JSON list of C-alpha atoms in Angstrom, two decimals:
[
{"chain": "A", "resi": 1, "resn": "ASN", "atom": "CA", "xyz": [-15.40, 16.22, 34.45]},
{"chain": "A", "resi": 2, "resn": "ALA", "atom": "CA", "xyz": [-15.60, 18.62, 31.53]},
{"chain": "A", "resi": 3, "resn": "GLY", "atom": "CA", "xyz": [-13.87, 16.03, 29.30]},
{"chain": "A", "resi": 4, "resn": "VAL", "atom": "CA", "xyz": [-12.05, 17.48, 26.31]},
{"chain": "A", "resi": 5, "resn": "THR", "atom": "CA", "xyz": [-12.65, 21.18, 25.71]},
{"chain": "A", "resi": 6, "resn": "GLN", "atom": "CA", "xyz": [-11.66, 23.25, 22.70]},
{"chain": "A", "resi": 7, "resn": "THR", "atom": "CA", "xyz": [-11.59, 26.98, 22.12]},
{"chain": "A", "resi": 8, "resn": "PRO", "atom": "CA", "xyz": [-12.58, 28.84, 20.09]},
{"chain": "A", "resi": 9, "resn": "LYS", "atom": "CA", "xyz": [-15.57, 27.12, 18.50]},
{"chain": "A", "resi": 10, "resn": "PHE", "atom": "CA", "xyz": [-15.25, 29.16, 15.34]},
{"chain": "A", "resi": 11, "resn": "GLN", "atom": "CA", "xyz": [-12.57, 31.43, 13.94]},
{"chain": "A", "resi": 12, "resn": "VAL", "atom": "CA", "xyz": [-12.04, 33.45, 10.79]},
{"chain": "A", "resi": 13, "resn": "LEU", "atom": "CA", "xyz": [-8.48, 34.35, 9.82]},
{"chain": "A", "resi": 14, "resn": "LYS", "atom": "CA", "xyz": [-6.86, 36.20, 6.98]},
{"chain": "A", "resi": 15, "resn": "THR", "atom": "CA", "xyz": [-4.09, 34.56, 5.00]},
{"chain": "A", "resi": 16, "resn": "GLY", "atom": "CA", "xyz": [-0.78, 34.99, 6.82]},
{"chain": "A", "resi": 17, "resn": "GLN", "atom": "CA", "xyz": [-2.23, 35.48, 10.27]},
{"chain": "A", "resi": 18, "resn": "SER", "atom": "CA", "xyz": [-1.22, 33.22, 13.13]},
{"chain": "A", "resi": 19, "resn": "MET", "atom": "CA", "xyz": [-3.35, 31.79, 15.89]},
{"chain": "A", "resi": 20, "resn": "THR", "atom": "CA", "xyz": [-3.49, 29.11, 18.55]},
{"chain": "A", "resi": 21, "resn": "LEU", "atom": "CA", "xyz": [-6.26, 26.56, 18.93]},
{"chain": "A", "resi": 22, "resn": "GLN", "atom": "CA", "xyz": [-6.63, 25.56, 22.54]},
{"chain": "A", "resi": 23, "resn": "CYS", "atom": "CA", "xyz": [-7.30, 22.05, 23.80]},
{"chain": "A", "resi": 24, "resn": "ALA", "atom": "CA", "xyz": [-7.60, 20.94, 27.41]},
{"chain": "A", "resi": 25, "resn": "GLN", "atom": "CA", "xyz": [-8.65, 17.76, 29.18]},
{"chain": "A", "resi": 26, "resn": "ASP", "atom": "CA", "xyz": [-9.32, 17.12, 32.83]},
{"chain": "A", "resi": 27, "resn": "MET", "atom": "CA", "xyz": [-9.16, 13.32, 32.78]},
{"chain": "A", "resi": 28, "resn": "ASN", "atom": "CA", "xyz": [-5.41, 13.03, 33.45]},
{"chain": "A", "resi": 29, "resn": "HIS", "atom": "CA", "xyz": [-4.92, 11.47, 30.03]},
{"chain": "A", "resi": 30, "resn": "GLU", "atom": "CA", "xyz": [-1.37, 10.95, 28.84]},
{"chain": "A", "resi": 31, "resn": "TYR", "atom": "CA", "xyz": [-2.17, 10.80, 25.16]},
{"chain": "A", "resi": 32, "resn": "MET", "atom": "CA", "xyz": [-3.48, 13.77, 23.20]},
{"chain": "A", "resi": 33, "resn": "SER", "atom": "CA", "xyz": [-3.78, 14.42, 19.51]},
{"chain": "A", "resi": 34, "resn": "TRP", "atom": "CA", "xyz": [-5.00, 16.87, 16.89]},
{"chain": "A", "resi": 35, "resn": "TYR", "atom": "CA", "xyz": [-6.94, 15.93, 13.79]},
{"chain": "A", "resi": 36, "resn": "ARG", "atom": "CA", "xyz": [-8.39, 17.92, 10.95]},
{"chain": "A", "resi": 37, "resn": "GLN", "atom": "CA", "xyz": [-11.56, 16.91, 9.18]},
{"chain": "A", "resi": 38, "resn": "ASP", "atom": "CA", "xyz": [-12.17, 17.83, 5.57]},
{"chain": "A", "resi": 39, "resn": "PRO", "atom": "CA", "xyz": [-15.13, 16.81, 3.38]},
{"chain": "A", "resi": 40, "resn": "GLY", "atom": "CA", "xyz": [-14.71, 13.34, 1.92]},
{"chain": "A", "resi": 41, "resn": "MET", "atom": "CA", "xyz": [-11.39, 12.76, 3.67]},
{"chain": "A", "resi": 42, "resn": "GLY", "atom": "CA", "xyz": [-12.33, 11.72, 7.16]},
{"chain": "A", "resi": 43, "resn": "LEU", "atom": "CA", "xyz": [-10.01, 12.72, 9.97]},
{"chain": "A", "resi": 44, "resn": "ARG", "atom": "CA", "xyz": [-6.30, 13.15, 9.40]},
{"chain": "A", "resi": 45, "resn": "LEU", "atom": "CA", "xyz": [-3.77, 13.27, 12.19]},
{"chain": "A", "resi": 46, "resn": "ILE", "atom": "CA", "xyz": [-1.75, 16.48, 12.49]},
{"chain": "A", "resi": 47, "resn": "HIS", "atom": "CA", "xyz": [0.33, 16.01, 15.65]},
{"chain": "A", "resi": 48, "resn": "TYR", "atom": "CA", "xyz": [0.14, 13.89, 18.75]},
{"chain": "A", "resi": 49, "resn": "SER", "atom": "CA", "xyz": [1.69, 13.67, 22.19]},
{"chain": "A", "resi": 50, "resn": "VAL", "atom": "CA", "xyz": [2.26, 10.63, 24.40]},
{"chain": "A", "resi": 51, "resn": "GLY", "atom": "CA", "xyz": [2.94, 12.72, 27.50]},
{"chain": "A", "resi": 52, "resn": "ALA", "atom": "CA", "xyz": [4.08, 16.07, 28.78]},
{"chain": "A", "resi": 53, "resn": "GLY", "atom": "CA", "xyz": [7.17, 17.25, 26.94]},
{"chain": "A", "resi": 54, "resn": "ILE", "atom": "CA", "xyz": [6.80, 14.69, 24.13]},
{"chain": "A", "resi": 55, "resn": "THR", "atom": "CA", "xyz": [5.26, 15.43, 20.74]},
{"chain": "A", "resi": 56, "resn": "ASP", "atom": "CA", "xyz": [5.44, 13.84, 17.32]},
{"chain": "A", "resi": 57, "resn": "GLN", "atom": "CA", "xyz": [4.22, 14.46, 13.81]},
{"chain": "A", "resi": 58, "resn": "GLY", "atom": "CA", "xyz": [1.20, 12.86, 12.29]},
{"chain": "A", "resi": 59, "resn": "GLU", "atom": "CA", "xyz": [0.07, 12.52, 8.71]},
{"chain": "A", "resi": 60, "resn": "VAL", "atom": "CA", "xyz": [-0.29, 16.24, 7.86]},
{"chain": "A", "resi": 61, "resn": "PRO", "atom": "CA", "xyz": [1.97, 18.29, 10.17]},
{"chain": "A", "resi": 62, "resn": "ASN", "atom": "CA", "xyz": [3.13, 21.03, 7.78]},
{"chain": "A", "resi": 63, "resn": "GLY", "atom": "CA", "xyz": [2.10, 24.53, 8.83]},
{"chain": "A", "resi": 64, "resn": "TYR", "atom": "CA", "xyz": [1.30, 23.51, 12.40]},
{"chain": "A", "resi": 65, "resn": "ASN", "atom": "CA", "xyz": [3.26, 23.49, 15.65]},
{"chain": "A", "resi": 66, "resn": "VAL", "atom": "CA", "xyz": [2.43, 21.90, 18.98]},
{"chain": "A", "resi": 67, "resn": "SER", "atom": "CA", "xyz": [3.85, 21.78, 22.47]},
{"chain": "A", "resi": 68, "resn": "ARG", "atom": "CA", "xyz": [2.90, 19.85, 25.61]},
{"chain": "A", "resi": 69, "resn": "SER", "atom": "CA", "xyz": [4.13, 21.62, 28.70]},
{"chain": "A", "resi": 70, "resn": "THR", "atom": "CA", "xyz": [1.43, 20.14, 30.95]},
{"chain": "A", "resi": 71, "resn": "THR", "atom": "CA", "xyz": [-0.60, 16.94, 30.95]},
{"chain": "A", "resi": 72, "resn": "GLU", "atom": "CA", "xyz": [-3.83, 18.91, 30.62]},
{"chain": "A", "resi": 73, "resn": "ASP", "atom": "CA", "xyz": [-3.12, 21.21, 27.68]},
{"chain": "A", "resi": 74, "resn": "PHE", "atom": "CA", "xyz": [-2.16, 20.59, 24.07]},
{"chain": "A", "resi": 75, "resn": "PRO", "atom": "CA", "xyz": [-2.36, 23.78, 21.97]},
{"chain": "A", "resi": 76, "resn": "LEU", "atom": "CA", "xyz": [-2.11, 23.76, 18.19]},
{"chain": "A", "resi": 77, "resn": "ARG", "atom": "CA", "xyz": [-0.45, 26.75, 16.55]},
{"chain": "A", "resi": 78, "resn": "LEU", "atom": "CA", "xyz": [-0.94, 27.88, 13.00]},
{"chain": "A", "resi": 79, "resn": "LEU", "atom": "CA", "xyz": [2.18, 29.79, 12.07]},
{"chain": "A", "resi": 80, "resn": "SER", "atom": "CA", "xyz": [0.98, 31.56, 8.92]},
{"chain": "A", "resi": 81, "resn": "ALA", "atom": "CA", "xyz": [-2.58, 30.63, 8.00]},
{"chain": "A", "resi": 82, "resn": "ALA", "atom": "CA", "xyz": [-3.35, 29.55, 4.45]},
{"chain": "A", "resi": 83, "resn": "PRO", "atom": "CA", "xyz": [-6.73, 28.91, 2.78]},
{"chain": "A", "resi": 84, "resn": "SER", "atom": "CA", "xyz": [-5.79, 25.20, 2.61]},
{"chain": "A", "resi": 85, "resn": "GLN", "atom": "CA", "xyz": [-5.98, 25.14, 6.40]},
{"chain": "A", "resi": 86, "resn": "THR", "atom": "CA", "xyz": [-9.70, 25.88, 6.33]},
{"chain": "A", "resi": 87, "resn": "SER", "atom": "CA", "xyz": [-11.09, 22.87, 8.13]},
{"chain": "A", "resi": 88, "resn": "VAL", "atom": "CA", "xyz": [-12.66, 21.56, 11.29]},
{"chain": "A", "resi": 89, "resn": "TYR", "atom": "CA", "xyz": [-10.08, 20.73, 13.94]},
{"chain": "A", "resi": 90, "resn": "PHE", "atom": "CA", "xyz": [-10.62, 18.10, 16.60]},
{"chain": "A", "resi": 91, "resn": "CYS", "atom": "CA", "xyz": [-8.57, 17.43, 19.68]},
{"chain": "A", "resi": 92, "resn": "ALA", "atom": "CA", "xyz": [-8.68, 13.98, 21.28]},
{"chain": "A", "resi": 93, "resn": "SER", "atom": "CA", "xyz": [-7.26, 12.31, 24.36]},
{"chain": "A", "resi": 94, "resn": "SER", "atom": "CA", "xyz": [-6.96, 8.86, 25.86]},
{"chain": "A", "resi": 95, "resn": "TYR", "atom": "CA", "xyz": [-5.60, 7.42, 29.06]},
{"chain": "A", "resi": 96, "resn": "ASN", "atom": "CA", "xyz": [-2.48, 5.55, 28.10]},
{"chain": "A", "resi": 97, "resn": "SER", "atom": "CA", "xyz": [0.27, 6.12, 25.63]},
{"chain": "A", "resi": 98, "resn": "GLY", "atom": "CA", "xyz": [1.09, 2.51, 24.85]},
{"chain": "A", "resi": 99, "resn": "PRO", "atom": "CA", "xyz": [-0.36, 0.42, 22.07]},
{"chain": "A", "resi": 100, "resn": "ILE", "atom": "CA", "xyz": [-3.79, 1.79, 21.55]},
{"chain": "A", "resi": 101, "resn": "GLN", "atom": "CA", "xyz": [-6.22, -0.11, 23.73]},
{"chain": "A", "resi": 102, "resn": "GLU", "atom": "CA", "xyz": [-8.14, 2.81, 25.11]},
{"chain": "A", "resi": 103, "resn": "THR", "atom": "CA", "xyz": [-11.04, 4.82, 23.84]},
{"chain": "A", "resi": 104, "resn": "GLN", "atom": "CA", "xyz": [-10.16, 8.22, 22.45]},
{"chain": "A", "resi": 105, "resn": "TYR", "atom": "CA", "xyz": [-12.38, 11.05, 23.64]},
{"chain": "A", "resi": 106, "resn": "PHE", "atom": "CA", "xyz": [-12.95, 13.91, 21.24]},
{"chain": "A", "resi": 107, "resn": "GLY", "atom": "CA", "xyz": [-13.56, 17.58, 21.81]},
{"chain": "A", "resi": 108, "resn": "PRO", "atom": "CA", "xyz": [-16.44, 19.43, 20.09]},
{"chain": "A", "resi": 109, "resn": "GLY", "atom": "CA", "xyz": [-14.18, 20.84, 17.38]},
{"chain": "A", "resi": 110, "resn": "THR", "atom": "CA", "xyz": [-13.03, 24.23, 16.14]},
{"chain": "A", "resi": 111, "resn": "ARG", "atom": "CA", "xyz": [-14.22, 25.46, 12.76]},
{"chain": "A", "resi": 112, "resn": "LEU", "atom": "CA", "xyz": [-11.55, 27.52, 11.06]},
{"chain": "A", "resi": 113, "resn": "LEU", "atom": "CA", "xyz": [-12.05, 29.62, 7.95]},
{"chain": "A", "resi": 114, "resn": "VAL", "atom": "CA", "xyz": [-9.01, 31.18, 6.30]},
{"chain": "A", "resi": 115, "resn": "LEU", "atom": "CA", "xyz": [-9.75, 33.89, 3.78]},
{"chain": "B", "resi": 1, "resn": "SER", "atom": "CA", "xyz": [-7.41, 7.80, 4.55]},
{"chain": "B", "resi": 2, "resn": "GLN", "atom": "CA", "xyz": [-6.54, 5.34, 1.77]},
{"chain": "B", "resi": 3, "resn": "GLU", "atom": "CA", "xyz": [-5.47, 2.84, 4.41]},
{"chain": "B", "resi": 4, "resn": "LEU", "atom": "CA", "xyz": [-9.04, 2.47, 5.62]},
{"chain": "B", "resi": 5, "resn": "GLU", "atom": "CA", "xyz": [-11.92, 2.33, 3.18]},
{"chain": "B", "resi": 6, "resn": "GLN", "atom": "CA", "xyz": [-15.52, 2.85, 4.22]},
{"chain": "B", "resi": 7, "resn": "SER", "atom": "CA", "xyz": [-18.57, 1.99, 2.19]},
{"chain": "B", "resi": 8, "resn": "PRO", "atom": "CA", "xyz": [-20.99, 3.27, 1.26]},
{"chain": "B", "resi": 9, "resn": "GLN", "atom": "CA", "xyz": [-20.05, 6.94, 1.36]},
{"chain": "B", "resi": 10, "resn": "SER", "atom": "CA", "xyz": [-23.66, 7.89, 1.93]},
{"chain": "B", "resi": 11, "resn": "LEU", "atom": "CA", "xyz": [-26.87, 6.09, 2.67]},
{"chain": "B", "resi": 12, "resn": "ILE", "atom": "CA", "xyz": [-30.51, 7.08, 2.76]},
{"chain": "B", "resi": 13, "resn": "VAL", "atom": "CA", "xyz": [-32.92, 4.62, 4.36]},
{"chain": "B", "resi": 14, "resn": "GLN", "atom": "CA", "xyz": [-36.54, 4.64, 5.41]},
{"chain": "B", "resi": 15, "resn": "GLU", "atom": "CA", "xyz": [-37.23, 4.56, 9.11]},
{"chain": "B", "resi": 16, "resn": "GLY", "atom": "CA", "xyz": [-37.49, 0.99, 10.34]},
{"chain": "B", "resi": 17, "resn": "LYS", "atom": "CA", "xyz": [-35.14, -0.47, 7.74]},
{"chain": "B", "resi": 18, "resn": "ASN", "atom": "CA", "xyz": [-31.90, -2.27, 8.51]},
{"chain": "B", "resi": 19, "resn": "LEU", "atom": "CA", "xyz": [-28.57, -1.13, 7.16]},
{"chain": "B", "resi": 20, "resn": "THR", "atom": "CA", "xyz": [-24.89, -2.09, 7.13]},
{"chain": "B", "resi": 21, "resn": "ILE", "atom": "CA", "xyz": [-21.75, 0.02, 6.88]},
{"chain": "B", "resi": 22, "resn": "ASN", "atom": "CA", "xyz": [-18.40, -1.56, 6.06]},
{"chain": "B", "resi": 23, "resn": "CYS", "atom": "CA", "xyz": [-14.84, -0.64, 6.94]},
{"chain": "B", "resi": 24, "resn": "THR", "atom": "CA", "xyz": [-11.96, -2.41, 5.18]},
{"chain": "B", "resi": 25, "resn": "SER", "atom": "CA", "xyz": [-8.21, -2.29, 5.63]},
{"chain": "B", "resi": 26, "resn": "SER", "atom": "CA", "xyz": [-5.49, -3.81, 3.49]},
{"chain": "B", "resi": 27, "resn": "LYS", "atom": "CA", "xyz": [-3.44, -4.34, 6.64]},
{"chain": "B", "resi": 28, "resn": "THR", "atom": "CA", "xyz": [-4.06, -6.15, 9.90]},
{"chain": "B", "resi": 29, "resn": "LEU", "atom": "CA", "xyz": [-5.84, -4.08, 12.51]},
{"chain": "B", "resi": 30, "resn": "TYR", "atom": "CA", "xyz": [-4.83, -4.05, 16.13]},
{"chain": "B", "resi": 31, "resn": "GLY", "atom": "CA", "xyz": [-8.09, -2.43, 17.12]},
{"chain": "B", "resi": 32, "resn": "LEU", "atom": "CA", "xyz": [-11.13, -1.06, 15.34]},
{"chain": "B", "resi": 33, "resn": "TYR", "atom": "CA", "xyz": [-13.23, 1.79, 16.69]},
{"chain": "B", "resi": 34, "resn": "TRP", "atom": "CA", "xyz": [-16.61, 3.03, 15.56]},
{"chain": "B", "resi": 35, "resn": "TYR", "atom": "CA", "xyz": [-17.63, 6.63, 16.15]},
{"chain": "B", "resi": 36, "resn": "LYS", "atom": "CA", "xyz": [-20.75, 8.60, 15.34]},
{"chain": "B", "resi": 37, "resn": "GLN", "atom": "CA", "xyz": [-20.70, 12.27, 14.51]},
{"chain": "B", "resi": 38, "resn": "LYS", "atom": "CA", "xyz": [-23.79, 14.39, 14.47]},
{"chain": "B", "resi": 39, "resn": "TYR", "atom": "CA", "xyz": [-23.71, 17.14, 11.89]},
{"chain": "B", "resi": 40, "resn": "GLY", "atom": "CA", "xyz": [-21.52, 20.00, 13.10]},
{"chain": "B", "resi": 41, "resn": "GLU", "atom": "CA", "xyz": [-20.56, 18.27, 16.34]},
{"chain": "B", "resi": 42, "resn": "GLY", "atom": "CA", "xyz": [-17.77, 16.15, 17.78]},
{"chain": "B", "resi": 43, "resn": "LEU", "atom": "CA", "xyz": [-17.31, 12.39, 17.68]},
{"chain": "B", "resi": 44, "resn": "ILE", "atom": "CA", "xyz": [-19.15, 10.06, 20.00]},
{"chain": "B", "resi": 45, "resn": "PHE", "atom": "CA", "xyz": [-17.54, 6.70, 20.75]},
{"chain": "B", "resi": 46, "resn": "LEU", "atom": "CA", "xyz": [-19.76, 3.73, 19.90]},
{"chain": "B", "resi": 47, "resn": "MET", "atom": "CA", "xyz": [-17.71, 0.55, 20.15]},
{"chain": "B", "resi": 48, "resn": "MET", "atom": "CA", "xyz": [-14.21, -0.88, 20.11]},
{"chain": "B", "resi": 49, "resn": "LEU", "atom": "CA", "xyz": [-13.31, -4.29, 18.69]},
{"chain": "B", "resi": 50, "resn": "GLN", "atom": "CA", "xyz": [-9.97, -5.98, 19.18]},
{"chain": "B", "resi": 51, "resn": "LYS", "atom": "CA", "xyz": [-10.24, -9.70, 18.69]},
{"chain": "B", "resi": 52, "resn": "GLY", "atom": "CA", "xyz": [-10.85, -11.45, 15.40]},
{"chain": "B", "resi": 53, "resn": "GLY", "atom": "CA", "xyz": [-14.45, -12.64, 15.26]},
{"chain": "B", "resi": 54, "resn": "GLU", "atom": "CA", "xyz": [-15.49, -10.27, 18.03]},
{"chain": "B", "resi": 55, "resn": "GLU", "atom": "CA", "xyz": [-19.01, -8.87, 17.97]},
{"chain": "B", "resi": 56, "resn": "LYS", "atom": "CA", "xyz": [-20.47, -6.16, 20.17]},
{"chain": "B", "resi": 57, "resn": "SER", "atom": "CA", "xyz": [-23.92, -4.67, 20.43]},
{"chain": "B", "resi": 58, "resn": "HIS", "atom": "CA", "xyz": [-25.32, -1.51, 21.92]},
{"chain": "B", "resi": 59, "resn": "GLU", "atom": "CA", "xyz": [-29.04, -0.95, 21.67]},
{"chain": "B", "resi": 60, "resn": "LYS", "atom": "CA", "xyz": [-29.83, -1.49, 17.98]},
{"chain": "B", "resi": 61, "resn": "ILE", "atom": "CA", "xyz": [-26.26, -1.20, 16.72]},
{"chain": "B", "resi": 62, "resn": "THR", "atom": "CA", "xyz": [-24.03, -4.25, 16.24]},
{"chain": "B", "resi": 63, "resn": "ALA", "atom": "CA", "xyz": [-20.41, -4.21, 15.13]},
{"chain": "B", "resi": 64, "resn": "LYS", "atom": "CA", "xyz": [-18.27, -7.15, 14.06]},
{"chain": "B", "resi": 65, "resn": "LEU", "atom": "CA", "xyz": [-14.58, -7.62, 13.34]},
{"chain": "B", "resi": 66, "resn": "ASP", "atom": "CA", "xyz": [-13.79, -10.42, 10.93]},
{"chain": "B", "resi": 67, "resn": "GLU", "atom": "CA", "xyz": [-11.48, -13.29, 11.80]},
{"chain": "B", "resi": 68, "resn": "LYS", "atom": "CA", "xyz": [-8.57, -11.91, 9.81]},
{"chain": "B", "resi": 69, "resn": "LYS", "atom": "CA", "xyz": [-8.97, -8.52, 11.54]},
{"chain": "B", "resi": 70, "resn": "GLN", "atom": "CA", "xyz": [-9.03, -6.61, 8.30]},
{"chain": "B", "resi": 71, "resn": "GLN", "atom": "CA", "xyz": [-12.70, -5.73, 7.98]},
{"chain": "B", "resi": 72, "resn": "SER", "atom": "CA", "xyz": [-15.45, -4.56, 10.25]},
{"chain": "B", "resi": 73, "resn": "SER", "atom": "CA", "xyz": [-19.16, -4.03, 9.71]},
{"chain": "B", "resi": 74, "resn": "LEU", "atom": "CA", "xyz": [-21.63, -1.87, 11.59]},
{"chain": "B", "resi": 75, "resn": "HIS", "atom": "CA", "xyz": [-25.23, -3.00, 11.42]},
{"chain": "B", "resi": 76, "resn": "ILE", "atom": "CA", "xyz": [-28.22, -0.94, 12.53]},
{"chain": "B", "resi": 77, "resn": "THR", "atom": "CA", "xyz": [-31.50, -2.74, 13.05]},
{"chain": "B", "resi": 78, "resn": "ALA", "atom": "CA", "xyz": [-34.83, -0.95, 12.64]},
{"chain": "B", "resi": 79, "resn": "SER", "atom": "CA", "xyz": [-33.27, 2.43, 11.96]},
{"chain": "B", "resi": 80, "resn": "GLN", "atom": "CA", "xyz": [-34.65, 5.59, 13.57]},
{"chain": "B", "resi": 81, "resn": "PRO", "atom": "CA", "xyz": [-34.18, 9.28, 12.76]},
{"chain": "B", "resi": 82, "resn": "SER", "atom": "CA", "xyz": [-31.91, 9.49, 15.82]},
{"chain": "B", "resi": 83, "resn": "HIS", "atom": "CA", "xyz": [-29.44, 7.21, 14.01]},
{"chain": "B", "resi": 84, "resn": "ALA", "atom": "CA", "xyz": [-28.80, 9.87, 11.39]},
{"chain": "B", "resi": 85, "resn": "GLY", "atom": "CA", "xyz": [-25.27, 11.25, 11.26]},
{"chain": "B", "resi": 86, "resn": "ILE", "atom": "CA", "xyz": [-21.81, 10.40, 10.02]},
{"chain": "B", "resi": 87, "resn": "TYR", "atom": "CA", "xyz": [-20.34, 7.07, 11.04]},
{"chain": "B", "resi": 88, "resn": "LEU", "atom": "CA", "xyz": [-16.56, 6.84, 11.14]},
{"chain": "B", "resi": 89, "resn": "CYS", "atom": "CA", "xyz": [-14.36, 3.85, 11.63]},
{"chain": "B", "resi": 90, "resn": "GLY", "atom": "CA", "xyz": [-10.94, 4.37, 13.15]},
{"chain": "B", "resi": 91, "resn": "ALA", "atom": "CA", "xyz": [-8.24, 1.77, 13.43]},
{"chain": "B", "resi": 92, "resn": "ASP", "atom": "CA", "xyz": [-4.86, 1.13, 14.92]},
{"chain": "B", "resi": 93, "resn": "ILE", "atom": "CA", "xyz": [-3.16, -0.22, 11.82]},
{"chain": "B", "resi": 94, "resn": "VAL", "atom": "CA", "xyz": [-0.01, -2.29, 12.05]},
{"chain": "B", "resi": 95, "resn": "ASP", "atom": "CA", "xyz": [3.22, -0.60, 10.90]},
{"chain": "B", "resi": 96, "resn": "THR", "atom": "CA", "xyz": [2.01, 2.95, 10.40]},
{"chain": "B", "resi": 97, "resn": "GLY", "atom": "CA", "xyz": [4.64, 3.90, 12.96]},
{"chain": "B", "resi": 98, "resn": "ARG", "atom": "CA", "xyz": [2.25, 6.27, 14.67]},
{"chain": "B", "resi": 99, "resn": "ARG", "atom": "CA", "xyz": [0.48, 5.88, 17.96]},
{"chain": "B", "resi": 100, "resn": "ALA", "atom": "CA", "xyz": [-2.76, 7.22, 16.65]},
{"chain": "B", "resi": 101, "resn": "LEU", "atom": "CA", "xyz": [-5.89, 6.15, 14.90]},
{"chain": "B", "resi": 102, "resn": "THR", "atom": "CA", "xyz": [-6.27, 6.11, 11.16]},
{"chain": "B", "resi": 103, "resn": "PHE", "atom": "CA", "xyz": [-9.78, 7.03, 10.10]},
{"chain": "B", "resi": 104, "resn": "GLY", "atom": "CA", "xyz": [-11.96, 6.15, 7.18]},
{"chain": "B", "resi": 105, "resn": "SER", "atom": "CA", "xyz": [-13.66, 8.92, 5.22]},
{"chain": "B", "resi": 106, "resn": "GLY", "atom": "CA", "xyz": [-17.01, 8.32, 6.89]},
{"chain": "B", "resi": 107, "resn": "THR", "atom": "CA", "xyz": [-20.50, 7.20, 5.91]},
{"chain": "B", "resi": 108, "resn": "ARG", "atom": "CA", "xyz": [-23.25, 9.81, 5.94]},
{"chain": "B", "resi": 109, "resn": "LEU", "atom": "CA", "xyz": [-26.54, 8.25, 7.03]},
{"chain": "B", "resi": 110, "resn": "GLN", "atom": "CA", "xyz": [-29.94, 9.83, 6.56]},
{"chain": "B", "resi": 111, "resn": "VAL", "atom": "CA", "xyz": [-33.06, 8.19, 7.96]},
{"chain": "B", "resi": 112, "resn": "GLN", "atom": "CA", "xyz": [-36.32, 9.32, 6.42]},
{"chain": "B", "resi": 113, "resn": "PRO", "atom": "CA", "xyz": [-39.44, 9.22, 8.61]}
]
C-alpha cells in the first residue's frame, strides 16, 4: 500500500490564483480530512469527509472547497489564493467514520507559498 | 488549538536525559493520540489512549492518560538524537461537534549529543 499520498509537494502561487491539492489513499478508508499547519498553532482542521459524497466543514473552512466523489480521493481546492493561506497542508485518513477509535494516517504534506 | 494545551512549547535536552511533555484539555477526552513529526515531514503515529488511567509504552516512549481523561503525558527515557522532532497530541474532544481530531500546538524537542 502507498498509504496516503499528496501532490504536489511544494507549490508557489500568486494572490488570486486557484489550485487543487490532491490527496489519495489506497487503504479503503471511509474518513478523510484536510488540516493546515502553521507555526505555533499546531494543526487546524479545514474540511473532512465521512464517506463518498459527504463532506463537512472544520475549524477553518473559508477559502477552501472540497468534494468526495470516490472513496480514494479527497481534493482540496483553493478558490482565490491569499497570502494568509501560505501553510503546510496535510491530508489524513482513517478506517471508520464513527466515533473516532481508529488511528489517522497522514500524508507527507504540501507546502504552499502564496505571494 | 486553545482546546488542547501542550507544554513545554520547546525543549532542549542532553542525550541520555529523561523528559516529559504534557497535553491538557479543559474538556473530557474520548481518545488521545500522540504523533511525532520530523522537521519538514508528515506525522507518524506513536500511541493512542482511550481509557482513564491507561498507560502505553513503545521502546523508550511511555504515554499516560489520567483518570479524569483530561490530561496526558509523554515520557521519553534516556533520550537519543533520533527522538528529536515535534511531538503533537491530538484528541477527540467531547462536544466539538466534529468528527475529527483537535491538535495541540506541538512541542519541539532537540536532543544534543
